[in-house]
């Protein structure tokens, strides 16, 4: 696959955003216009939804294609949707959808992939961007096979989407990232752009930012993120969708690790460290002042400077708190021991000074 082209020209960074599903014309237009206002140029929405069980919302179907056309014509965005059958491909292309993606349940099925590839070959649209999500199961060969079928259909604006892999039971992630798999894909097909889908990996809003940053750090080429004008009311994947405004905040926190920016970023980060260290020293000084006041009190009431019970309590609670925040308990114990030593030294000084 040495002759691949970029997924789209001139849109950098490659960010695709929009609701899990198109639900109504109003929801599509409202979400898309808010995203467009924030500079998003590619709008995603599922029209046909592969649902685990029957009876769930299976997408609005072809009716939603007209809403996507409005997004394209009125807001000037590129539109993207998921296709899983010959019919979907035909209808999506006839409606002027700009980018197609193939979902994780479909990329796991070679028959479905071949049907889609054949339909694309017949359509003769080599400039059409097509993105292939990883199959639900962690099988790199199956993912590569799905990509090859699309490549063999003449598609050159080909890309992969990493959306994590299913495992049984409840876990932090809805779908395990298993980063080594997309990294191995990069090694095998270095020309192939890889986009990360933190929404489907995490399954929770809070995980979008850290997963996005992680993917950028690993050299991914773009992001596809679910965004809805009223996420809590979404008809599918509500817990992982964010408003266009929140999405904008998330995107603004991300640091792109490009070589020209890296030194700039590093010095900005070092400035942050300098500021935090100054704050830490001021805080420690404040703590010592309170400590000296306690020393004074102890002296006036003839109490011993070191009170073992209190010291033990401080150690336990701080250690636990630090561990909850992901720091090592031993590290916190060492910091507190040093602080406590200085505190005792200052209290003894008060005792001695006043005596003197
Ligand atoms: C989607 O993008 O809304 C979707 C159904 O994703 P996946 O195929 O990754 O489950
Ligand atoms: Mn979804």
mmCIF file of N, CA and C in Angstrom, residues 85-183:
data_model
loop_
_atom_site.group_PDB
_atom_site.id
_atom_site.type_symbol
_atom_site.label_atom_id
_atom_site.label_comp_id
_atom_site.label_asym_id
_atom_site.label_seq_id
_atom_site.Cartn_x
_atom_site.Cartn_y
_atom_site.Cartn_z
ATOM 1 N N UNK A 85 -23.512 -2.448 4.278
ATOM 2 C CA UNK A 85 -24.040 -3.311 3.203
ATOM 3 C C UNK A 85 -23.900 -2.597 1.847
ATOM 4 N N UNK A 86 -24.134 -3.355 0.798
ATOM 5 C CA UNK A 86 -24.125 -2.788 -0.564
ATOM 6 C C UNK A 86 -25.111 -1.621 -0.659
ATOM 7 N N UNK A 87 -26.303 -1.861 -0.090
ATOM 8 C CA UNK A 87 -27.346 -0.840 -0.154
ATOM 9 C C UNK A 87 -26.922 0.462 0.540
ATOM 10 N N UNK A 88 -26.298 0.318 1.721
ATOM 11 C CA UNK A 88 -25.829 1.521 2.443
ATOM 12 C C UNK A 88 -24.842 2.309 1.590
ATOM 13 N N UNK A 89 -23.904 1.588 0.983
ATOM 14 C CA UNK A 89 -22.876 2.284 0.185
ATOM 15 C C UNK A 89 -23.551 3.042 -0.948
ATOM 16 N N UNK A 90 -24.463 2.377 -1.622
ATOM 17 C CA UNK A 90 -25.117 3.010 -2.773
ATOM 18 C C UNK A 90 -25.889 4.243 -2.344
ATOM 19 N N UNK A 91 -26.659 4.095 -1.283
ATOM 20 C CA UNK A 91 -27.490 5.224 -0.832
ATOM 21 C C UNK A 91 -26.624 6.363 -0.317
ATOM 22 N N UNK A 92 -25.568 6.030 0.427
ATOM 23 C CA UNK A 92 -24.704 7.084 0.979
ATOM 24 C C UNK A 92 -24.030 7.854 -0.152
ATOM 25 N N UNK A 93 -23.515 7.126 -1.144
ATOM 26 C CA UNK A 93 -22.826 7.812 -2.244
ATOM 27 C C UNK A 93 -23.805 8.641 -3.072
ATOM 28 N N UNK A 94 -24.997 8.082 -3.291
ATOM 29 C CA UNK A 94 -25.997 8.832 -4.067
ATOM 30 C C UNK A 94 -26.383 10.122 -3.344
ATOM 31 N N UNK A 95 -26.309 10.094 -2.010
ATOM 32 C CA UNK A 95 -26.707 11.277 -1.234
ATOM 33 C C UNK A 95 -25.543 12.259 -1.062
ATOM 34 N N UNK A 96 -24.377 11.919 -1.617
ATOM 35 C CA UNK A 96 -23.249 12.853 -1.562
ATOM 36 C C UNK A 96 -22.441 12.811 -0.270
ATOM 37 N N UNK A 97 -22.580 11.734 0.503
ATOM 38 C CA UNK A 97 -21.729 11.586 1.709
ATOM 39 C C UNK A 97 -20.272 11.586 1.247
ATOM 40 N N UNK A 98 -19.416 12.326 1.988
ATOM 41 C CA UNK A 98 -18.040 12.518 1.524
ATOM 42 C C UNK A 98 -17.073 11.440 1.987
ATOM 43 N N UNK A 99 -17.327 10.889 3.169
ATOM 44 C CA UNK A 99 -16.388 9.915 3.746
ATOM 45 C C UNK A 99 -17.201 8.743 4.292
ATOM 46 N N UNK A 100 -16.774 7.531 4.008
ATOM 47 C CA UNK A 100 -17.474 6.362 4.558
ATOM 48 C C UNK A 100 -16.581 5.707 5.602
ATOM 49 N N UNK A 101 -17.223 5.164 6.664
ATOM 50 C CA UNK A 101 -16.429 4.309 7.540
ATOM 51 C C UNK A 101 -17.145 2.980 7.720
ATOM 52 N N UNK A 102 -16.347 1.984 8.014
ATOM 53 C CA UNK A 102 -16.887 0.641 8.209
ATOM 54 C C UNK A 102 -16.731 0.296 9.684
ATOM 55 N N UNK A 103 -17.809 -0.110 10.302
ATOM 56 C CA UNK A 103 -17.837 -0.333 11.749
ATOM 57 C C UNK A 103 -17.133 -1.616 12.166
ATOM 58 N N UNK A 104 -16.932 -1.728 13.476
ATOM 59 C CA UNK A 104 -16.153 -2.828 14.038
ATOM 60 C C UNK A 104 -16.828 -4.189 13.866
ATOM 61 N N UNK A 105 -18.153 -4.181 13.847
ATOM 62 C CA UNK A 105 -18.842 -5.464 13.679
ATOM 63 C C UNK A 105 -18.754 -5.920 12.233
ATOM 64 N N UNK A 106 -18.686 -4.948 11.328
ATOM 65 C CA UNK A 106 -18.625 -5.282 9.902
ATOM 66 C C UNK A 106 -17.213 -5.669 9.477
ATOM 67 N N UNK A 107 -16.212 -4.962 10.012
ATOM 68 C CA UNK A 107 -14.840 -5.270 9.569
ATOM 69 C C UNK A 107 -14.408 -6.656 10.042
ATOM 70 N N UNK A 108 -15.155 -7.211 11.007
ATOM 71 C CA UNK A 108 -14.859 -8.572 11.483
ATOM 72 C C UNK A 108 -15.438 -9.628 10.548
ATOM 73 N N UNK A 109 -16.174 -9.183 9.526
ATOM 74 C CA UNK A 109 -16.888 -10.136 8.671
ATOM 75 C C UNK A 109 -16.412 -10.029 7.209
ATOM 76 N N UNK A 110 -15.573 -10.969 6.776
ATOM 77 C CA UNK A 110 -15.016 -10.883 5.421
ATOM 78 C C UNK A 110 -16.069 -10.858 4.307
ATOM 79 N N UNK A 111 -17.197 -11.533 4.504
ATOM 80 C CA UNK A 111 -18.240 -11.502 3.454
ATOM 81 C C UNK A 111 -18.768 -10.079 3.287
ATOM 82 N N UNK A 112 -19.061 -9.463 4.434
ATOM 83 C CA UNK A 112 -19.593 -8.092 4.388
ATOM 84 C C UNK A 112 -18.546 -7.148 3.794
ATOM 85 N N UNK A 113 -17.272 -7.339 4.200
ATOM 86 C CA UNK A 113 -16.207 -6.475 3.677
ATOM 87 C C UNK A 113 -16.084 -6.605 2.165
ATOM 88 N N UNK A 114 -16.180 -7.853 1.679
ATOM 89 C CA UNK A 114 -16.043 -8.053 0.228
ATOM 90 C C UNK A 114 -17.209 -7.419 -0.522
ATOM 91 N N UNK A 115 -18.398 -7.516 0.070
ATOM 92 C CA UNK A 115 -19.577 -6.913 -0.569
ATOM 93 C C UNK A 115 -19.408 -5.389 -0.670
ATOM 94 N N UNK A 116 -18.914 -4.793 0.411
ATOM 95 C CA UNK A 116 -18.693 -3.343 0.404
ATOM 96 C C UNK A 116 -17.607 -2.985 -0.617
ATOM 97 N N UNK A 117 -16.522 -3.776 -0.604
ATOM 98 C CA UNK A 117 -15.419 -3.515 -1.539
ATOM 99 C C UNK A 117 -15.908 -3.607 -2.983
ATOM 100 N N UNK A 118 -16.707 -4.629 -3.288
ATOM 101 C CA UNK A 118 -17.214 -4.789 -4.664
ATOM 102 C C UNK A 118 -18.071 -3.585 -5.059
ATOM 103 N N UNK A 119 -18.888 -3.118 -4.126
ATOM 104 C CA UNK A 119 -19.755 -1.979 -4.438
ATOM 105 C C UNK A 119 -18.907 -0.729 -4.692
ATOM 106 N N UNK A 120 -17.837 -0.573 -3.895
ATOM 107 C CA UNK A 120 -16.955 0.582 -4.088
ATOM 108 C C UNK A 120 -16.221 0.489 -5.431
ATOM 109 N N UNK A 121 -15.805 -0.722 -5.784
ATOM 110 C CA UNK A 121 -15.098 -0.902 -7.063
ATOM 111 C C UNK A 121 -16.019 -0.518 -8.224
ATOM 112 N N UNK A 122 -17.275 -0.938 -8.129
ATOM 113 C CA UNK A 122 -18.242 -0.599 -9.191
ATOM 114 C C UNK A 122 -18.467 0.906 -9.276
ATOM 115 N N UNK A 123 -18.438 1.568 -8.099
ATOM 116 C CA UNK A 123 -18.719 3.012 -8.068
ATOM 117 C C UNK A 123 -17.584 3.813 -8.713
ATOM 118 N N UNK A 124 -16.374 3.217 -8.780
ATOM 119 C CA UNK A 124 -15.220 3.882 -9.374
ATOM 120 C C UNK A 124 -15.025 5.291 -8.836
ATOM 121 N N UNK A 125 -14.789 5.360 -7.534
ATOM 122 C CA UNK A 125 -14.539 6.656 -6.900
ATOM 123 C C UNK A 125 -13.225 6.582 -6.120
ATOM 124 N N UNK A 126 -12.092 6.576 -6.842
ATOM 125 C CA UNK A 126 -10.811 6.387 -6.151
ATOM 126 C C UNK A 126 -10.484 7.499 -5.152
ATOM 127 N N UNK A 127 -11.116 8.636 -5.311
ATOM 128 C CA UNK A 127 -10.829 9.748 -4.396
ATOM 129 C C UNK A 127 -11.684 9.703 -3.129
ATOM 130 N N UNK A 128 -12.591 8.741 -3.047
ATOM 131 C CA UNK A 128 -13.475 8.653 -1.876
ATOM 132 C C UNK A 128 -12.686 8.160 -0.656
ATOM 133 N N UNK A 129 -12.688 8.929 0.440
ATOM 134 C CA UNK A 129 -12.017 8.421 1.640
ATOM 135 C C UNK A 129 -12.856 7.339 2.325
ATOM 136 N N UNK A 130 -12.194 6.255 2.706
ATOM 137 C CA UNK A 130 -12.870 5.159 3.414
ATOM 138 C C UNK A 130 -12.026 4.782 4.634
ATOM 139 N N UNK A 131 -12.669 4.742 5.783
ATOM 140 C CA UNK A 131 -11.970 4.408 7.029
ATOM 141 C C UNK A 131 -12.491 3.075 7.533
ATOM 142 N N UNK A 132 -11.575 2.234 7.964
ATOM 143 C CA UNK A 132 -11.968 0.900 8.423
ATOM 144 C C UNK A 132 -11.665 0.776 9.913
ATOM 145 N N UNK A 133 -12.706 0.600 10.703
ATOM 146 C CA UNK A 133 -12.494 0.408 12.144
ATOM 147 C C UNK A 133 -11.893 -0.971 12.397
ATOM 148 N N UNK A 134 -11.189 -1.091 13.516
ATOM 149 C CA UNK A 134 -10.665 -2.421 13.837
ATOM 150 C C UNK A 134 -11.842 -3.355 14.129
ATOM 151 N N UNK A 135 -11.674 -4.646 13.812
ATOM 152 C CA UNK A 135 -12.740 -5.585 14.158
ATOM 153 C C UNK A 135 -12.938 -5.627 15.673
ATOM 154 N N UNK A 136 -14.120 -6.030 16.124
ATOM 155 C CA UNK A 136 -14.392 -6.059 17.569
ATOM 156 C C UNK A 136 -13.395 -6.943 18.324
ATOM 157 N N UNK A 137 -12.952 -8.017 17.690
ATOM 158 C CA UNK A 137 -11.978 -8.912 18.344
ATOM 159 C C UNK A 137 -10.548 -8.479 17.987
ATOM 160 N N UNK A 138 -9.613 -8.693 18.913
ATOM 161 C CA UNK A 138 -8.244 -8.214 18.669
ATOM 162 C C UNK A 138 -7.485 -9.081 17.666
ATOM 163 N N UNK A 139 -7.812 -8.921 16.397
ATOM 164 C CA UNK A 139 -7.212 -9.740 15.351
ATOM 165 C C UNK A 139 -6.654 -8.812 14.279
ATOM 166 N N UNK A 140 -5.349 -8.584 14.351
ATOM 167 C CA UNK A 140 -4.717 -7.649 13.418
ATOM 168 C C UNK A 140 -4.841 -8.123 11.974
ATOM 169 N N UNK A 141 -4.720 -9.442 11.759
ATOM 170 C CA UNK A 141 -4.778 -9.933 10.374
ATOM 171 C C UNK A 141 -6.146 -9.668 9.753
ATOM 172 N N UNK A 142 -7.190 -9.813 10.570
ATOM 173 C CA UNK A 142 -8.549 -9.570 10.083
ATOM 174 C C UNK A 142 -8.713 -8.085 9.713
ATOM 175 N N UNK A 143 -8.121 -7.217 10.532
ATOM 176 C CA UNK A 143 -8.173 -5.766 10.281
ATOM 177 C C UNK A 143 -7.437 -5.446 8.971
ATOM 178 N N UNK A 144 -6.220 -6.024 8.834
ATOM 179 C CA UNK A 144 -5.439 -5.778 7.618
ATOM 180 C C UNK A 144 -6.172 -6.342 6.401
ATOM 181 N N UNK A 145 -6.790 -7.511 6.578
ATOM 182 C CA UNK A 145 -7.538 -8.113 5.476
ATOM 183 C C UNK A 145 -8.675 -7.202 5.023
ATOM 184 N N UNK A 146 -9.380 -6.637 5.974
ATOM 185 C CA UNK A 146 -10.492 -5.732 5.645
ATOM 186 C C UNK A 146 -9.958 -4.510 4.888
ATOM 187 N N UNK A 147 -8.821 -3.974 5.353
ATOM 188 C CA UNK A 147 -8.219 -2.812 4.690
ATOM 189 C C UNK A 147 -7.780 -3.175 3.263
ATOM 190 N N UNK A 148 -7.213 -4.382 3.107
ATOM 191 C CA UNK A 148 -6.747 -4.792 1.780
ATOM 192 C C UNK A 148 -7.897 -4.923 0.786
ATOM 193 N N UNK A 149 -9.047 -5.417 1.288
ATOM 194 C CA UNK A 149 -10.199 -5.544 0.384
ATOM 195 C C UNK A 149 -10.611 -4.171 -0.159
ATOM 196 N N UNK A 150 -10.579 -3.159 0.715
ATOM 197 C CA UNK A 150 -10.965 -1.803 0.278
ATOM 198 C C UNK A 150 -9.891 -1.232 -0.659
ATOM 199 N N UNK A 151 -8.629 -1.487 -0.323
ATOM 200 C CA UNK A 151 -7.526 -1.028 -1.180
ATOM 201 C C UNK A 151 -7.648 -1.663 -2.570
ATOM 202 N N UNK A 152 -7.936 -2.953 -2.588
ATOM 203 C CA UNK A 152 -8.054 -3.656 -3.870
ATOM 204 C C UNK A 152 -9.238 -3.148 -4.695
ATOM 205 N N UNK A 153 -10.176 -2.475 -4.049
ATOM 206 C CA UNK A 153 -11.316 -1.906 -4.778
ATOM 207 C C UNK A 153 -10.930 -0.559 -5.402
ATOM 208 N N UNK A 154 -9.664 -0.172 -5.234
ATOM 209 C CA UNK A 154 -9.202 1.065 -5.886
ATOM 210 C C UNK A 154 -9.192 2.276 -4.982
ATOM 211 N N UNK A 155 -9.581 2.099 -3.732
ATOM 212 C CA UNK A 155 -9.619 3.237 -2.801
ATOM 213 C C UNK A 155 -8.192 3.569 -2.360
ATOM 214 N N UNK A 156 -7.785 4.840 -2.499
ATOM 215 C CA UNK A 156 -6.434 5.237 -2.104
ATOM 216 C C UNK A 156 -6.435 6.193 -0.914
ATOM 217 N N UNK A 157 -7.578 6.793 -0.662
ATOM 218 C CA UNK A 157 -7.683 7.622 0.553
ATOM 219 C C UNK A 157 -8.227 6.713 1.661
ATOM 220 N N UNK A 158 -7.360 5.813 2.059
ATOM 221 C CA UNK A 158 -7.741 4.759 2.988
ATOM 222 C C UNK A 158 -7.175 5.073 4.368
ATOM 223 N N UNK A 159 -7.934 4.767 5.407
ATOM 224 C CA UNK A 159 -7.438 4.989 6.765
ATOM 225 C C UNK A 159 -7.996 3.932 7.697
ATOM 226 N N UNK A 160 -7.357 3.799 8.850
ATOM 227 C CA UNK A 160 -7.830 2.855 9.863
ATOM 228 C C UNK A 160 -8.334 3.653 11.054
ATOM 229 N N UNK A 161 -9.319 3.102 11.749
ATOM 230 C CA UNK A 161 -9.777 3.718 13.005
ATOM 231 C C UNK A 161 -9.575 2.701 14.124
ATOM 232 N N UNK A 162 -8.858 3.158 15.161
ATOM 233 C CA UNK A 162 -8.672 2.302 16.331
ATOM 234 C C UNK A 162 -9.779 2.627 17.328
ATOM 235 N N UNK A 163 -10.666 1.672 17.602
ATOM 236 C CA UNK A 163 -11.792 1.918 18.520
ATOM 237 C C UNK A 163 -11.803 0.938 19.681
ATOM 238 N N UNK A 164 -10.673 0.238 19.880
ATOM 239 C CA UNK A 164 -10.574 -0.694 21.001
ATOM 240 C C UNK A 164 -11.227 -2.026 20.689
ATOM 241 N N UNK A 165 -10.974 -2.996 21.606
ATOM 242 C CA UNK A 165 -11.393 -4.378 21.356
ATOM 243 C C UNK A 165 -12.281 -4.883 22.487
ATOM 244 N N UNK A 166 -13.303 -5.625 22.120
ATOM 245 C CA UNK A 166 -14.259 -6.170 23.104
ATOM 246 C C UNK A 166 -13.611 -7.192 24.016
ATOM 247 N N UNK A 167 -13.981 -7.127 25.283
ATOM 248 C CA UNK A 167 -13.657 -8.231 26.195
ATOM 249 C C UNK A 167 -14.882 -8.483 27.051
ATOM 250 N N UNK A 168 -14.957 -9.667 27.607
ATOM 251 C CA UNK A 168 -16.111 -10.011 28.430
ATOM 252 C C UNK A 168 -15.988 -9.344 29.801
ATOM 253 N N UNK A 169 -17.093 -8.874 30.332
ATOM 254 C CA UNK A 169 -17.110 -8.334 31.697
ATOM 255 C C UNK A 169 -16.925 -6.825 31.717
ATOM 256 N N UNK A 170 -17.022 -6.270 32.933
ATOM 257 C CA UNK A 170 -16.939 -4.817 33.104
ATOM 258 C C UNK A 170 -15.504 -4.386 33.341
ATOM 259 N N UNK A 171 -15.070 -3.370 32.654
ATOM 260 C CA UNK A 171 -13.704 -2.884 32.810
ATOM 261 C C UNK A 171 -13.728 -1.365 32.769
ATOM 262 N N UNK A 172 -12.568 -0.765 33.049
ATOM 263 C CA UNK A 172 -12.488 0.705 32.980
ATOM 264 C C UNK A 172 -12.879 1.169 31.583
ATOM 265 N N UNK A 173 -12.380 0.484 30.570
ATOM 266 C CA UNK A 173 -12.676 0.858 29.191
ATOM 267 C C UNK A 173 -13.838 0.042 28.652
ATOM 268 N N UNK A 174 -14.634 0.670 27.811
ATOM 269 C CA UNK A 174 -15.701 -0.086 27.147
ATOM 270 C C UNK A 174 -15.072 -1.104 26.190
ATOM 271 N N UNK A 175 -14.053 -0.656 25.489
ATOM 272 C CA UNK A 175 -13.300 -1.535 24.589
ATOM 273 C C UNK A 175 -11.809 -1.338 24.865
ATOM 274 N N UNK A 176 -11.127 -2.432 25.145
ATOM 275 C CA UNK A 176 -9.711 -2.332 25.549
ATOM 276 C C UNK A 176 -8.846 -1.707 24.462
ATOM 277 N N UNK A 177 -8.028 -0.725 24.812
ATOM 278 C CA UNK A 177 -7.222 -0.078 23.761
ATOM 279 C C UNK A 177 -6.172 -1.013 23.110
ATOM 280 N N UNK A 178 -5.553 -1.872 23.902
ATOM 281 C CA UNK A 178 -4.528 -2.778 23.331
ATOM 282 C C UNK A 178 -3.676 -2.047 22.288
ATOM 283 N N UNK A 179 -3.017 -0.987 22.739
ATOM 284 C CA UNK A 179 -2.291 -0.088 21.835
ATOM 285 C C UNK A 179 -1.280 -0.811 20.960
ATOM 286 N N UNK A 180 -0.752 -1.940 21.447
ATOM 287 C CA UNK A 180 0.273 -2.617 20.649
ATOM 288 C C UNK A 180 -0.273 -3.081 19.303
ATOM 289 N N UNK A 181 -1.608 -3.247 19.206
ATOM 290 C CA UNK A 181 -2.161 -3.710 17.921
ATOM 291 C C UNK A 181 -2.112 -2.594 16.853
ATOM 292 N N UNK A 182 -2.650 -1.384 17.143
ATOM 293 C CA UNK A 182 -2.479 -0.334 16.125
ATOM 294 C C UNK A 182 -1.010 0.029 15.883
ATOM 295 N N UNK A 183 -0.177 -0.132 16.909
ATOM 296 C CA UNK A 183 1.254 0.166 16.709
ATOM 297 C C UNK A 183 1.874 -0.851 15.738
#
